[in-house]
GROMACS .gro file of C-alpha atoms in nm:
model
   77
    1MET     CA    1  -0.035  -0.008  -0.007
    2PRO     CA    2   0.104   0.334  -0.101
    3ARG     CA    3   0.266   0.562   0.175
    4PHE     CA    4   0.156   0.930   0.164
    5TYR     CA    5   0.258   1.240   0.384
    6ILE     CA    6   0.004   1.552   0.482
    7HIS     CA    7   0.135   1.840   0.569
    8LEU     CA    8  -0.010   2.139   0.733
    9GLU     CA    9  -0.019   2.534   0.652
   10ASN     CA   10  -0.238   2.639   0.905
   11GLY     CA   11  -0.093   3.016   0.874
   12GLU     CA   12   0.096   2.982   1.193
   13GLY     CA   13   0.306   2.800   1.023
   14PHE     CA   14   0.397   2.460   0.879
   15LEU     CA   15   0.395   2.161   1.057
   16GLU     CA   16   0.577   1.834   0.812
   17ASP     CA   17   0.406   1.461   0.819
   18GLU     CA   18   0.732   1.327   0.907
   19VAL     CA   19   0.589   0.991   0.910
   20GLY     CA   20   0.315   0.970   0.684
   21ARG     CA   21   0.048   0.643   0.670
   22ASP     CA   22  -0.115   0.411   0.407
   23CYS     CA   23  -0.370   0.476   0.158
   24ALA     CA   24  -0.476   0.287  -0.113
   25ASP     CA   25  -0.485   0.492  -0.291
   26GLU     CA   26  -0.496   0.969  -0.424
   27ALA     CA   27  -0.837   0.967  -0.258
   28ALA     CA   28  -0.823   0.758  -0.016
   29ALA     CA   29  -0.533   0.946   0.116
   30ARG     CA   30  -0.760   1.335   0.018
   31LYS     CA   31  -1.032   1.123   0.228
   32GLU     CA   32  -0.780   1.101   0.532
   33ALA     CA   33  -0.671   1.487   0.480
   34VAL     CA   34  -1.007   1.625   0.444
   35CYS     CA   35  -1.084   1.412   0.752
   36ALA     CA   36  -0.775   1.572   1.003
   37GLY     CA   37  -0.807   1.900   0.832
   38ALA     CA   38  -1.211   1.935   0.941
   39ASP     CA   39  -1.104   1.798   1.331
   40ILE     CA   40  -0.833   2.049   1.350
   41ILE     CA   41  -1.104   2.341   1.259
   42ALA     CA   42  -1.323   2.207   1.463
   43ASP     CA   43  -1.084   2.194   1.772
   44GLU     CA   44  -1.060   2.558   1.714
   45LEU     CA   45  -1.367   2.730   1.682
   46LYS     CA   46  -1.412   2.516   2.016
   47HIS     CA   47  -1.136   2.705   2.162
   48GLY     CA   48  -1.302   3.014   2.061
   49LEU     CA   49  -1.185   3.186   1.701
   50SER     CA   50  -1.459   3.305   1.499
   51SER     CA   51  -1.241   3.165   1.178
   52VAL     CA   52  -1.040   2.932   1.075
   53SER     CA   53  -0.855   2.834   0.738
   54VAL     CA   54  -0.548   2.555   0.599
   55THR     CA   55  -0.461   2.418   0.406
   56LEU     CA   56  -0.353   2.025   0.352
   57PHE     CA   57  -0.054   1.928   0.139
   58ILE     CA   58  -0.051   1.577   0.046
   59ASP     CA   59   0.333   1.415  -0.062
   60ASP     CA   60   0.328   1.115  -0.274
   61GLN     CA   61   0.549   0.810  -0.118
   62ASP     CA   62   0.883   1.003  -0.317
   63HIS     CA   63   0.753   1.269  -0.047
   64VAL     CA   64   0.557   1.493  -0.454
   65ARG     CA   65   0.333   1.677  -0.474
   66VAL     CA   66   0.020   1.515  -0.585
   67MET     CA   67  -0.253   1.761  -0.380
   68GLN     CA   68  -0.318   2.053  -0.142
   69VAL     CA   69  -0.668   2.130   0.040
   70PRO     CA   70  -0.771   2.455   0.120
   71MET     CA   71  -1.034   2.453   0.379
   72SER     CA   72  -1.166   2.693   0.616
   73ALA     CA   73  -1.482   2.801   0.825
   74SER     CA   74  -1.647   3.022   1.013
   75ILE     CA   75  -1.937   3.177   1.286
   76THR     CA   76  -2.031   3.508   1.310
   77LEU     CA   77  -2.132   3.540   1.706
   0.00000   0.00000   0.00000
């Protein structure tokens, strides 16, 4: 099974995934990234932020960028 690395940029910095995770294909890696991004956004909103933006970058097992997944959410208080 191929390994994918899902890196995160959140406006405060870049977090590199040095371990990676096994996924069946790029679609499965995208699903993993979306779920991780949704969890991060939910946590930030729960802790009082009203707007959150993250970008997840997916690299394949050769460390070649295959996808970029921007995500954001905001609430009006």
